[in-house]
PDB file of C-alpha atoms in Angstrom:
ATOM      1  CA  ARG A 353      34.537  94.219  15.138  1.00 39.00           C
ATOM      2  CA  GLN A 354      32.873  91.171  13.596  1.00 38.00           C
ATOM      3  CA  ARG A 355      32.582  88.057  15.745  1.00 42.00           C
ATOM      4  CA  THR A 356      31.536  84.687  14.382  1.00 37.00           C
ATOM      5  CA  GLN A 357      28.785  83.034  16.425  1.00 38.00           C
ATOM      6  CA  LEU A 358      29.189  79.316  16.956  1.00 34.00           C
ATOM      7  CA  ALA A 359      27.630  77.171  19.670  1.00 38.00           C
ATOM      8  CA  ALA A 360      30.566  74.809  20.108  1.00 43.00           C
ATOM      9  CA  MET A 361      32.209  74.243  23.483  1.00 48.00           C
ATOM     10  CA  PRO A 362      35.284  76.466  23.740  1.00 68.00           C
ATOM     11  CA  GLY A 363      37.397  74.434  26.136  1.00 79.00           C
ATOM     12  CA  ILE A 364      38.133  71.872  28.810  1.00 85.00           C
ATOM     13  CA  LEU A 365      38.407  72.815  32.459  1.00 88.00           C
ATOM     14  CA  LYS A 366      40.810  70.663  34.482  1.00 91.00           C
ATOM     15  CA  LEU A 367      40.632  70.763  38.279  1.00 94.00           C
ATOM     16  CA  TYR A 368      43.170  69.393  40.743  1.00 95.00           C
ATOM     17  CA  ILE A 369      42.433  69.138  44.480  1.00 95.00           C
ATOM     18  CA  TYR A 370      45.642  68.248  46.276  1.00 95.00           C
ATOM     19  CA  GLY A 371      44.804  68.651  49.947  1.00 95.00           C
ATOM     20  CA  ALA A 372      44.077  70.973  52.860  1.00 95.00           C
ATOM     21  CA  ARG A 373      45.849  72.094  56.008  1.00 94.00           C
ATOM     22  CA  ASP A 374      45.097  73.501  59.458  1.00 93.00           C
ATOM     23  CA  LEU A 375      41.457  72.376  59.414  1.00 93.00           C
ATOM     24  CA  PRO A 376      39.393  72.846  62.583  1.00 92.00           C
ATOM     25  CA  VAL A 377      38.590  69.925  64.877  1.00 90.00           C
ATOM     26  CA  MET A 378      35.137  68.612  63.935  1.00 87.00           C
ATOM     27  CA  ASN A 379      35.105  65.401  66.026  1.00 84.00           C
ATOM     28  CA  THR A 380      35.456  66.225  69.707  1.00 81.00           C
ATOM     29  CA  SER A 381      36.173  62.642  70.742  1.00 81.00           C
ATOM     30  CA  SER A 382      39.142  62.135  68.407  1.00 82.00           C
ATOM     31  CA  GLN A 383      40.099  65.814  68.156  1.00 87.00           C
ATOM     32  CA  LEU A 384      40.428  65.237  64.406  1.00 88.00           C
ATOM     33  CA  THR A 385      38.402  65.623  61.220  1.00 90.00           C
ATOM     34  CA  ASP A 386      37.178  63.303  58.421  1.00 91.00           C
ATOM     35  CA  ALA A 387      37.325  65.784  55.572  1.00 93.00           C
ATOM     36  CA  TYR A 388      36.289  65.640  51.927  1.00 94.00           C
ATOM     37  CA  CYS A 389      35.920  68.282  49.211  1.00 95.00           C
ATOM     38  CA  VAL A 390      33.059  68.819  46.753  1.00 94.00           C
ATOM     39  CA  VAL A 391      33.732  70.928  43.664  1.00 94.00           C
ATOM     40  CA  THR A 392      30.801  72.539  41.835  1.00 91.00           C
ATOM     41  CA  PHE A 393      30.734  74.436  38.561  1.00 89.00           C
ATOM     42  CA  LYS A 394      27.220  75.210  37.354  1.00 83.00           C
ATOM     43  CA  ASP A 395      25.660  71.733  36.853  1.00 83.00           C
ATOM     44  CA  HIS A 396      28.958  69.844  37.190  1.00 89.00           C
ATOM     45  CA  VAL A 397      29.657  68.248  40.582  1.00 91.00           C
ATOM     46  CA  ASP A 398      32.595  66.114  41.678  1.00 93.00           C
ATOM     47  CA  ARG A 399      33.784  64.847  45.075  1.00 94.00           C
ATOM     48  CA  THR A 400      37.031  63.655  46.588  1.00 94.00           C
ATOM     49  CA  PRO A 401      37.333  60.578  48.818  1.00 94.00           C
ATOM     50  CA  VAL A 402      37.171  61.099  52.595  1.00 93.00           C
ATOM     51  CA  ALA A 403      40.510  61.611  54.356  1.00 92.00           C
ATOM     52  CA  LYS A 404      40.019  59.937  57.737  1.00 91.00           C
ATOM     53  CA  ARG A 405      41.161  61.341  61.083  1.00 91.00           C
ATOM     54  CA  THR A 406      43.438  64.194  60.042  1.00 93.00           C
ATOM     55  CA  LEU A 407      43.536  67.988  60.149  1.00 94.00           C
ATOM     56  CA  ASN A 408      45.839  68.068  57.111  1.00 95.00           C
ATOM     57  CA  PRO A 409      44.164  65.806  54.520  1.00 95.00           C
ATOM     58  CA  THR A 410      45.723  64.781  51.195  1.00 95.00           C
ATOM     59  CA  TRP A 411      43.398  63.829  48.324  1.00 96.00           C
ATOM     60  CA  ASN A 412      45.377  64.273  45.062  1.00 95.00           C
ATOM     61  CA  HIS A 413      42.073  64.189  43.211  1.00 95.00           C
ATOM     62  CA  ASN A 414      41.465  65.535  39.706  1.00 93.00           C
ATOM     63  CA  CYS A 415      38.570  65.864  37.281  1.00 92.00           C
ATOM     64  CA  GLN A 416      37.752  67.657  34.025  1.00 90.00           C
ATOM     65  CA  MET A 417      34.693  68.980  32.223  1.00 87.00           C
ATOM     66  CA  GLU A 418      33.732  70.632  28.945  1.00 84.00           C
ATOM     67  CA  VAL A 419      32.490  74.174  29.440  1.00 83.00           C
ATOM     68  CA  SER A 420      31.035  77.004  27.373  1.00 77.00           C
ATOM     69  CA  ASP A 421      32.647  80.433  27.186  1.00 71.00           C
ATOM     70  CA  GLU A 422      29.561  82.158  28.604  1.00 72.00           C
ATOM     71  CA  ASP A 423      29.632  79.938  31.689  1.00 77.00           C
ATOM     72  CA  LEU A 424      33.364  80.509  32.084  1.00 78.00           C
ATOM     73  CA  GLN A 425      32.810  84.260  32.284  1.00 75.00           C
ATOM     74  CA  ASP A 426      29.628  84.273  34.372  1.00 75.00           C
ATOM     75  CA  GLU A 427      30.065  81.364  36.784  1.00 81.00           C
ATOM     76  CA  THR A 428      32.537  80.680  39.571  1.00 85.00           C
ATOM     77  CA  ILE A 429      33.946  77.339  40.712  1.00 90.00           C
ATOM     78  CA  THR A 430      33.136  76.461  44.318  1.00 91.00           C
ATOM     79  CA  PHE A 431      35.347  74.126  46.339  1.00 95.00           C
ATOM     80  CA  ARG A 432      33.571  73.192  49.584  1.00 92.00           C
ATOM     81  CA  VAL A 433      35.325  71.235  52.333  1.00 94.00           C
ATOM     82  CA  SER A 434      33.127  69.385  54.864  1.00 92.00           C
ATOM     83  CA  ASP A 435      33.399  66.802  57.624  1.00 92.00           C
ATOM     84  CA  GLU A 436      31.747  63.445  57.030  1.00 88.00           C
ATOM     85  CA  ASP A 437      30.860  62.457  60.589  1.00 74.00           C
ATOM     86  CA  THR A 438      29.555  65.695  62.044  1.00 57.00           C
ATOM     87  CA  PHE A 439      25.941  65.683  63.211  1.00 63.00           C
ATOM     88  CA  GLY A 440      24.146  68.729  61.853  1.00 56.00           C
ATOM     89  CA  SER A 441      26.281  71.064  59.749  1.00 63.00           C
ATOM     90  CA  GLY A 442      29.585  69.508  58.705  1.00 84.00           C
ATOM     91  CA  ASN A 443      30.602  72.575  56.714  1.00 87.00           C
ATOM     92  CA  ILE A 444      34.207  73.661  57.227  1.00 92.00           C
ATOM     93  CA  GLY A 445      34.646  76.325  54.549  1.00 91.00           C
ATOM     94  CA  GLN A 446      34.760  77.048  50.845  1.00 91.00           C
ATOM     95  CA  VAL A 447      36.815  78.696  48.118  1.00 93.00           C
ATOM     96  CA  MET A 448      35.168  80.441  45.158  1.00 89.00           C
ATOM     97  CA  VAL A 449      37.346  80.831  42.047  1.00 89.00           C
ATOM     98  CA  ASP A 450      36.696  83.392  39.302  1.00 84.00           C
ATOM     99  CA  LEU A 451      37.992  82.149  35.915  1.00 82.00           C
ATOM    100  CA  ASN A 452      38.237  85.505  34.141  1.00 76.00           C
ATOM    101  CA  PRO A 453      42.047  85.782  34.597  1.00 78.00           C
ATOM    102  CA  LEU A 454      42.336  82.689  32.354  1.00 80.00           C
ATOM    103  CA  LEU A 455      40.298  84.232  29.526  1.00 72.00           C
ATOM    104  CA  ARG A 456      42.673  86.879  28.191  1.00 65.00           C
ATOM    105  CA  LEU A 457      44.162  86.632  24.708  1.00 59.00           C
ATOM    106  CA  ASP A 458      47.532  85.955  26.339  1.00 62.00           C
ATOM    107  CA  PRO A 459      46.219  84.030  29.357  1.00 58.00           C
ATOM    108  CA  VAL A 460      48.165  82.634  32.245  1.00 67.00           C
ATOM    109  CA  ASP A 461      48.485  78.878  32.132  1.00 71.00           C
ATOM    110  CA  GLN A 462      46.769  78.159  35.435  1.00 84.00           C
ATOM    111  CA  ILE A 463      45.446  79.377  38.754  1.00 89.00           C
ATOM    112  CA  SER A 464      47.065  77.439  41.570  1.00 91.00           C
ATOM    113  CA  GLY A 465      48.200  77.615  45.167  1.00 94.00           C
ATOM    114  CA  TRP A 466      46.942  77.557  48.753  1.00 95.00           C
ATOM    115  CA  PHE A 467      43.720  79.490  49.336  1.00 95.00           C
ATOM    116  CA  PRO A 468      41.908  80.266  52.605  1.00 94.00           C
ATOM    117  CA  LEU A 469      38.827  78.214  53.391  1.00 93.00           C
ATOM    118  CA  PHE A 470      36.188  80.760  54.304  1.00 90.00           C
ATOM    119  CA  ASP A 471      32.981  80.220  56.242  1.00 88.00           C
ATOM    120  CA  THR A 472      30.485  83.091  56.370  1.00 81.00           C
ATOM    121  CA  LEU A 473      29.847  82.502  60.088  1.00 83.00           C
ATOM    122  CA  GLU A 474      33.216  81.298  61.414  1.00 85.00           C
ATOM    123  CA  GLY A 475      35.670  83.118  59.142  1.00 87.00           C
ATOM    124  CA  ILE A 476      38.863  81.467  57.816  1.00 91.00           C
ATOM    125  CA  ARG A 477      39.192  77.806  58.814  1.00 91.00           C
ATOM    126  CA  GLY A 478      42.315  76.439  57.202  1.00 93.00           C
ATOM    127  CA  ALA A 479      43.557  76.448  53.604  1.00 95.00           C
ATOM    128  CA  LEU A 480      42.926  74.434  50.435  1.00 95.00           C
ATOM    129  CA  HIS A 481      45.581  73.483  47.843  1.00 96.00           C
ATOM    130  CA  ILE A 482      44.107  73.473  44.318  1.00 95.00           C
ATOM    131  CA  LYS A 483      44.984  74.045  40.668  1.00 94.00           C
ATOM    132  CA  VAL A 484      42.666  75.128  37.851  1.00 92.00           C
ATOM    133  CA  LYS A 485      43.740  74.788  34.211  1.00 89.00           C
ATOM    134  CA  LEU A 486      41.751  75.841  31.145  1.00 84.00           C
ATOM    135  CA  THR A 487      42.443  74.588  27.625  1.00 80.00           C
ATOM    136  CA  LEU A 488      40.639  76.702  25.010  1.00 71.00           C
ATOM    137  CA  PHE A 489      39.813  75.471  21.507  1.00 69.00           C
ATOM    138  CA  ARG A 490      41.113  78.675  19.950  1.00 55.00           C
ATOM    139  CA  ASP A 491      42.050  77.205  16.575  1.00 46.00           C
ATOM    140  CA  GLN A 492      38.691  75.549  15.980  1.00 44.00           C
ATOM    141  CA  ASN A 493      36.159  78.024  17.355  1.00 41.00           C
ATOM    142  CA  LYS A 494      35.427  81.686  17.781  1.00 44.00           C
ATOM    143  CA  TYR A 495      33.630  82.790  20.896  1.00 43.00           C
ATOM    144  CA  ARG A 496      29.914  83.397  20.920  1.00 45.00           C
ATOM    145  CA  ASP A 497      28.618  86.272  23.049  1.00 50.00           C
ATOM    146  CA  SER A 498      32.096  86.434  24.529  1.00 59.00           C
ATOM    147  CA  SER A 499      34.402  89.208  25.664  1.00 64.00           C
ATOM    148  CA  CYS A 500      37.432  86.957  26.083  1.00 69.00           C
ATOM    149  CA  GLY A 501      40.642  88.910  25.597  1.00 73.00           C
ATOM    150  CA  VAL A 502      39.440  92.293  26.857  1.00 83.00           C
ATOM    151  CA  MET A 503      41.739  93.803  29.505  1.00 85.00           C
ATOM    152  CA  TYR A 504      40.367  95.646  32.546  1.00 87.00           C
ATOM    153  CA  PHE A 505      42.272  98.362  34.446  1.00 89.00           C
ATOM    154  CA  SER A 506      40.855 100.232  37.419  1.00 87.00           C
ATOM    155  CA  THR A 507      43.574 102.875  37.088  1.00 85.00           C
ATOM    156  CA  MET A 508      43.015 105.951  34.946  1.00 81.00           C
ATOM    157  CA  ALA A 509      46.659 105.890  33.826  1.00 82.00           C
ATOM    158  CA  ILE A 510      47.794 103.614  31.036  1.00 81.00           C
ATOM    159  CA  PRO A 511      50.396 101.015  32.104  1.00 78.00           C
ATOM    160  CA  GLU A 512      53.855 101.793  30.754  1.00 82.00           C
ATOM    161  CA  CYS A 513      53.965  98.584  28.716  1.00 85.00           C
ATOM    162  CA  TYR A 514      51.112  99.853  26.472  1.00 87.00           C
ATOM    163  CA  SER A 515      50.415 102.813  24.224  1.00 87.00           C
ATOM    164  CA  VAL A 516      46.966 104.242  23.460  1.00 89.00           C
ATOM    165  CA  ALA A 517      45.923 103.865  19.837  1.00 90.00           C
ATOM    166  CA  MET A 518      42.364 105.177  20.284  1.00 90.00           C
ATOM    167  CA  VAL A 519      39.880 106.237  22.946  1.00 91.00           C
ATOM    168  CA  HIS A 520      36.382 105.031  22.017  1.00 93.00           C
ATOM    169  CA  GLY A 521      34.317 106.470  24.848  1.00 91.00           C
ATOM    170  CA  LEU A 522      32.358 105.605  27.958  1.00 92.00           C
ATOM    171  CA  VAL A 523      30.849 102.144  28.474  1.00 93.00           C
ATOM    172  CA  GLU A 524      28.439 101.338  31.281  1.00 92.00           C
ATOM    173  CA  GLU A 525      26.027  98.604  32.314  1.00 90.00           C
ATOM    174  CA  LEU A 526      23.423  98.161  35.067  1.00 90.00           C
ATOM    175  CA  LYS A 527      21.800  94.930  36.198  1.00 87.00           C
ATOM    176  CA  VAL A 528      19.014  94.366  38.736  1.00 85.00           C
ATOM    177  CA  VAL A 529      18.259  90.872  40.014  1.00 82.00           C
ATOM    178  CA  ASP A 530      16.152  89.460  42.818  1.00 82.00           C
ATOM    179  CA  ASP A 531      17.860  89.369  46.191  1.00 78.00           C
ATOM    180  CA  PRO A 532      18.034  85.687  47.251  1.00 75.00           C
ATOM    181  CA  GLU A 533      17.732  86.849  50.868  1.00 71.00           C
ATOM    182  CA  TYR A 534      14.030  87.414  50.266  1.00 69.00           C
ATOM    183  CA  GLN A 535      13.484  83.874  49.018  1.00 62.00           C
ATOM    184  CA  PHE A 536      13.762  82.827  52.653  1.00 57.00           C
ATOM    185  CA  VAL A 537      11.236  85.297  54.088  1.00 54.00           C
ATOM    186  CA  ASN A 538       8.434  82.761  54.541  1.00 57.00           C
ATOM    187  CA  HIS A 539      10.651  79.745  55.194  1.00 60.00           C
ATOM    188  CA  ILE A 540      12.933  78.482  57.899  1.00 62.00           C
ATOM    189  CA  ARG A 541      16.466  79.342  56.936  1.00 63.00           C
ATOM    190  CA  HIS A 542      19.982  78.891  58.237  1.00 68.00           C
ATOM    191  CA  ASP A 543      22.212  81.960  58.411  1.00 68.00           C
ATOM    192  CA  ARG A 544      25.067  80.185  56.618  1.00 71.00           C
ATOM    193  CA  LYS A 545      22.859  79.111  53.715  1.00 73.00           C
ATOM    194  CA  SER A 546      21.414  82.601  53.355  1.00 74.00           C
ATOM    195  CA  ASN A 547      24.880  84.163  53.337  1.00 76.00           C
ATOM    196  CA  GLU A 548      26.273  81.722  50.794  1.00 76.00           C
ATOM    197  CA  VAL A 549      23.370  82.112  48.362  1.00 79.00           C
ATOM    198  CA  ARG A 550      23.767  85.886  48.381  1.00 79.00           C
ATOM    199  CA  GLN A 551      27.548  85.504  48.070  1.00 78.00           C
ATOM    200  CA  ALA A 552      27.095  83.368  44.951  1.00 80.00           C
ATOM    201  CA  ALA A 553      24.684  85.920  43.476  1.00 82.00           C
ATOM    202  CA  PHE A 554      27.271  88.704  43.796  1.00 82.00           C
ATOM    203  CA  ALA A 555      29.958  86.521  42.233  1.00 81.00           C
ATOM    204  CA  GLN A 556      27.746  85.747  39.239  1.00 81.00           C
ATOM    205  CA  LEU A 557      26.756  89.394  38.799  1.00 84.00           C
ATOM    206  CA  GLN A 558      30.425  90.327  38.768  1.00 83.00           C
ATOM    207  CA  GLY A 559      31.142  87.934  35.900  1.00 81.00           C
ATOM    208  CA  GLU A 560      28.087  89.009  33.904  1.00 83.00           C
ATOM    209  CA  LEU A 561      29.062  92.666  34.161  1.00 86.00           C
ATOM    210  CA  LEU A 562      32.597  91.902  32.979  1.00 84.00           C
ATOM    211  CA  ARG A 563      31.301  90.005  29.954  1.00 83.00           C
ATOM    212  CA  GLN A 564      28.718  92.611  28.962  1.00 86.00           C
ATOM    213  CA  ILE A 565      31.109  95.538  29.341  1.00 89.00           C
ATOM    214  CA  GLY A 566      33.692  93.561  27.380  1.00 86.00           C
ATOM    215  CA  ASN A 567      31.220  92.942  24.560  1.00 86.00           C
ATOM    216  CA  MET A 568      30.551  96.689  24.335  1.00 89.00           C
ATOM    217  CA  VAL A 569      34.282  97.335  24.099  1.00 89.00           C
ATOM    218  CA  LEU A 570      34.689  94.788  21.288  1.00 86.00           C
ATOM    219  CA  ASP A 571      31.711  96.235  19.404  1.00 88.00           C
ATOM    220  CA  LEU A 572      33.406  99.647  19.532  1.00 90.00           C
ATOM    221  CA  GLY A 573      36.619  98.128  18.168  1.00 89.00           C
ATOM    222  CA  GLY A 574      38.574  98.346  21.435  1.00 90.00           C
ATOM    223  CA  ASN A 575      40.488  95.773  23.449  1.00 88.00           C
ATOM    224  CA  ALA A 576      40.630  97.271  26.968  1.00 89.00           C
ATOM    225  CA  VAL A 577      38.749  99.214  29.637  1.00 92.00           C
ATOM    226  CA  VAL A 578      40.468 101.821  31.824  1.00 91.00           C
ATOM    227  CA  GLY A 579      39.020 103.429  34.934  1.00 91.00           C
ATOM    228  CA  TYR A 580      36.888 100.306  35.354  1.00 91.00           C
ATOM    229  CA  GLN A 581      34.687 100.133  38.456  1.00 92.00           C
ATOM    230  CA  GLN A 582      31.967  97.847  39.762  1.00 90.00           C
ATOM    231  CA  HIS A 583      29.452  98.843  42.455  1.00 90.00           C
ATOM    232  CA  PHE A 584      26.908  96.655  44.225  1.00 88.00           C
ATOM    233  CA  ASP A 585      23.906  97.928  46.185  1.00 87.00           C
ATOM    234  CA  LEU A 586      21.374  96.157  48.379  1.00 82.00           C
ATOM    235  CA  GLU A 587      17.989  97.682  47.545  1.00 79.00           C
ATOM    236  CA  GLY A 588      15.816  95.610  49.878  1.00 74.00           C
ATOM    237  CA  GLU A 589      12.808  94.072  48.181  1.00 73.00           C
ATOM    238  CA  SER A 590      13.794  95.785  44.924  1.00 75.00           C
ATOM    239  CA  GLY A 591      16.711  93.379  44.651  1.00 82.00           C
ATOM    240  CA  LEU A 592      20.455  93.541  44.074  1.00 85.00           C
ATOM    241  CA  VAL A 593      21.713  96.363  41.861  1.00 87.00           C
ATOM    242  CA  ALA A 594      25.060  96.005  40.094  1.00 89.00           C
ATOM    243  CA  ARG A 595      26.687  98.818  38.108  1.00 91.00           C
ATOM    244  CA  ALA A 596      29.833  98.858  35.981  1.00 92.00           C
ATOM    245  CA  ILE A 597      31.492 101.787  34.209  1.00 93.00           C
ATOM    246  CA  GLY A 598      34.736 102.485  32.387  1.00 93.00           C
ATOM    247  CA  THR A 599      36.349 103.957  29.261  1.00 92.00           C
ATOM    248  CA  ALA A 600      36.800 101.781  26.173  1.00 92.00           C
ATOM    249  CA  VAL A 601      40.226 102.116  24.524  1.00 92.00           C
ATOM    250  CA  THR A 602      42.486 100.336  22.074  1.00 91.00           C
ATOM    251  CA  LEU A 603      45.912  99.572  23.527  1.00 90.00           C
ATOM    252  CA  HIS A 604      49.037  98.407  21.702  1.00 89.00           C
ATOM    253  CA  PRO A 605      51.829  96.625  23.592  1.00 85.00           C
ATOM    254  CA  LEU A 606      55.244  98.269  23.546  1.00 83.00           C
ATOM    255  CA  GLY A 607      58.416  96.383  22.665  1.00 71.00           C
ATOM    256  CA  THR A 608      61.572  96.279  24.762  1.00 56.00           C
ATOM    257  CA  ALA A 609      63.160  99.146  22.823  1.00 52.00           C
ATOM    258  CA  ASP A 610      60.028 101.259  23.247  1.00 56.00           C
ATOM    259  CA  LEU A 611      59.992 100.643  27.006  1.00 50.00           C
ATOM    260  CA  ALA A 612      63.660 101.624  27.312  1.00 53.00           C
ATOM    261  CA  SER A 613      63.044 104.976  25.663  1.00 56.00           C
ATOM    262  CA  LEU A 614      59.663 105.603  27.297  1.00 53.00           C
ATOM    263  CA  GLY A 615      59.190 109.185  28.416  1.00 53.00           C
ATOM    264  CA  PRO A 616      56.217 110.700  30.214  1.00 49.00           C
ATOM    265  CA  VAL A 617      53.379 108.417  31.248  1.00 46.00           C
ATOM    266  CA  GLN A 618      50.126 108.613  29.313  1.00 47.00           C
ATOM    267  CA  SER A 619      46.747 109.130  30.876  1.00 47.00           C
ATOM    268  CA  PHE A 620      43.672 107.393  29.455  1.00 46.00           C
ATOM    269  CA  ALA A 621      42.815 110.536  27.490  1.00 45.00           C
ATOM    270  CA  GLY A 622      46.238 110.583  25.868  1.00 44.00           C
ATOM    271  CA  VAL A 623      47.423 113.595  27.890  1.00 41.00           C
ATOM    272  CA  THR A 624      51.055 113.319  28.890  1.00 40.00           C
ATOM    273  CA  SER A 625      52.413 114.111  32.299  1.00 38.00           C
ATOM    274  CA  THR A 626      55.923 115.111  33.317  1.00 35.00           C
ATOM    275  CA  SER A 627      55.575 113.364  36.673  1.00 36.00           C
ATOM    276  CA  LYS A 628      55.957 109.633  36.886  1.00 40.00           C
ATOM    277  CA  VAL A 629      53.056 107.606  38.213  1.00 38.00           C
ATOM    278  CA  PRO A 630      53.661 104.107  39.558  1.00 39.00           C
ATOM    279  CA  SER A 631      54.007 101.685  36.691  1.00 40.00           C
ATOM    280  CA  ILE A 632      51.599  98.805  36.464  1.00 38.00           C
ATOM    281  CA  LYS A 633      53.271  95.577  35.515  1.00 41.00           C
ATOM    282  CA  ARG A 634      51.509  92.596  34.018  1.00 39.00           C
ATOM    283  CA  PRO A 635      52.137  89.952  36.678  1.00 39.00           C
ATOM    284  CA  HIS A 636      52.504  86.234  36.346  1.00 42.00           C
ATOM    285  CA  LEU A 637      49.205  85.067  37.801  1.00 43.00           C
ATOM    286  CA  THR A 638      49.707  81.768  39.548  1.00 44.00           C
ATOM    287  CA  SER A 639      47.154  82.268  42.295  1.00 40.00           C
ATOM    288  CA  THR A 640      43.417  82.503  42.231  1.00 40.00           C
ATOM    289  CA  PRO A 641      40.878  85.161  42.960  1.00 40.00           C
ATOM    290  CA  SER A 642      39.331  84.850  46.378  1.00 39.00           C
ATOM    291  CA  HIS A 643      36.139  83.132  47.325  1.00 40.00           C
ATOM    292  CA  SER A 644      33.630  85.854  46.518  1.00 39.00           C
ATOM    293  CA  ALA A 645      32.839  89.275  45.155  1.00 37.00           C
ATOM    294  CA  SER A 646      32.820  92.385  47.328  1.00 36.00           C
ATOM    295  CA  VAL A 647      29.399  93.619  48.477  1.00 35.00           C
ATOM    296  CA  ASN A 648      30.033  97.343  48.643  1.00 36.00           C
ATOM    297  CA  GLU A 649      32.470  97.892  45.791  1.00 37.00           C
ATOM    298  CA  SER A 650      34.623  95.700  43.586  1.00 36.00           C
ATOM    299  CA  VAL A 651      37.322  97.059  41.318  1.00 36.00           C
ATOM    300  CA  MET A 652      38.372  94.541  38.727  1.00 37.00           C
ATOM    301  CA  GLU A 653      41.686  94.819  36.938  1.00 39.00           C
ATOM    302  CA  GLY A 654      43.007  92.970  33.948  1.00 40.00           C
ATOM    303  CA  ASN A 655      46.467  93.119  35.488  1.00 41.00           C
ATOM    304  CA  SER A 656      45.640  91.741  38.917  1.00 40.00           C
ATOM    305  CA  THR A 657      43.543  89.148  40.674  1.00 42.00           C
ATOM    306  CA  PRO A 658      39.916  90.003  41.425  1.00 42.00           C
ATOM    307  CA  PRO A 659      38.907  91.369  44.829  1.00 42.00           C
ATOM    308  CA  GLN A 660      38.842  89.469  48.110  1.00 42.00           C
ATOM    309  CA  GLY A 661      35.595  88.043  49.328  1.00 41.00           C
ATOM    310  CA  LEU A 662      32.794  88.806  51.731  1.00 35.00           C
TER     311      LEU A 662
END
């Protein structure tokens, strides 16, 4: 499959931060909180105004930025809520959003809803109401080094709404990066900072594996991966090891008439079965992935939201 390589920006990312609820008390004298939210995506940073003396702040803040397709696949958006007046750490919690569900050929329009604010030391501390919209310049540009449009299924059975046109073979990728935990060995560190840096490293590795596996699938002429799995290992001073594996296939969507007359369910190898397996529907994604990637094992699916966080 031939892909044109252009360096143009592929789209505009629009972010809406509406408010938060059920925040913890950060000011013991007033029993309230002066909360604000900082959103970060790679080098882009934006901040809401401070909502004074409330545990349920409303900001109705929005911003937008031009982004490259590689960053969209590899990077996550971080929404961090903090208290303005707290001495020491004013951190309340954060939400990390993976954008890959927006990068399919038939993408959902947005990721939106209420998402738990997670702190690596204190756990869930309220919820954040956000919306993320991505407008791609599909008509003007082709993607460079991009696997946009590839579908990922952790199941070994093909969803009933697709038929298998071709099985291309096994695809796998392994990445080893430095463990950020060891950057702090000779320095004073805070547990929260150490946790969050490692959390971000896993989230980025997850996106890089998806993109690289997707590129392999496109080079083979496929459009999907079945039996897709991701595994993460902590190897001490050797670093973080991330592995991904799956089977590259070409899937064709079935029409309404085809679905009505559908017989036995296909496996990824094209072998039919007389017993029904649970069908996998393509949901309407209106909510986001969670705040991080899983440490031990993450299974990413093209028909569902990515895994919950650390």
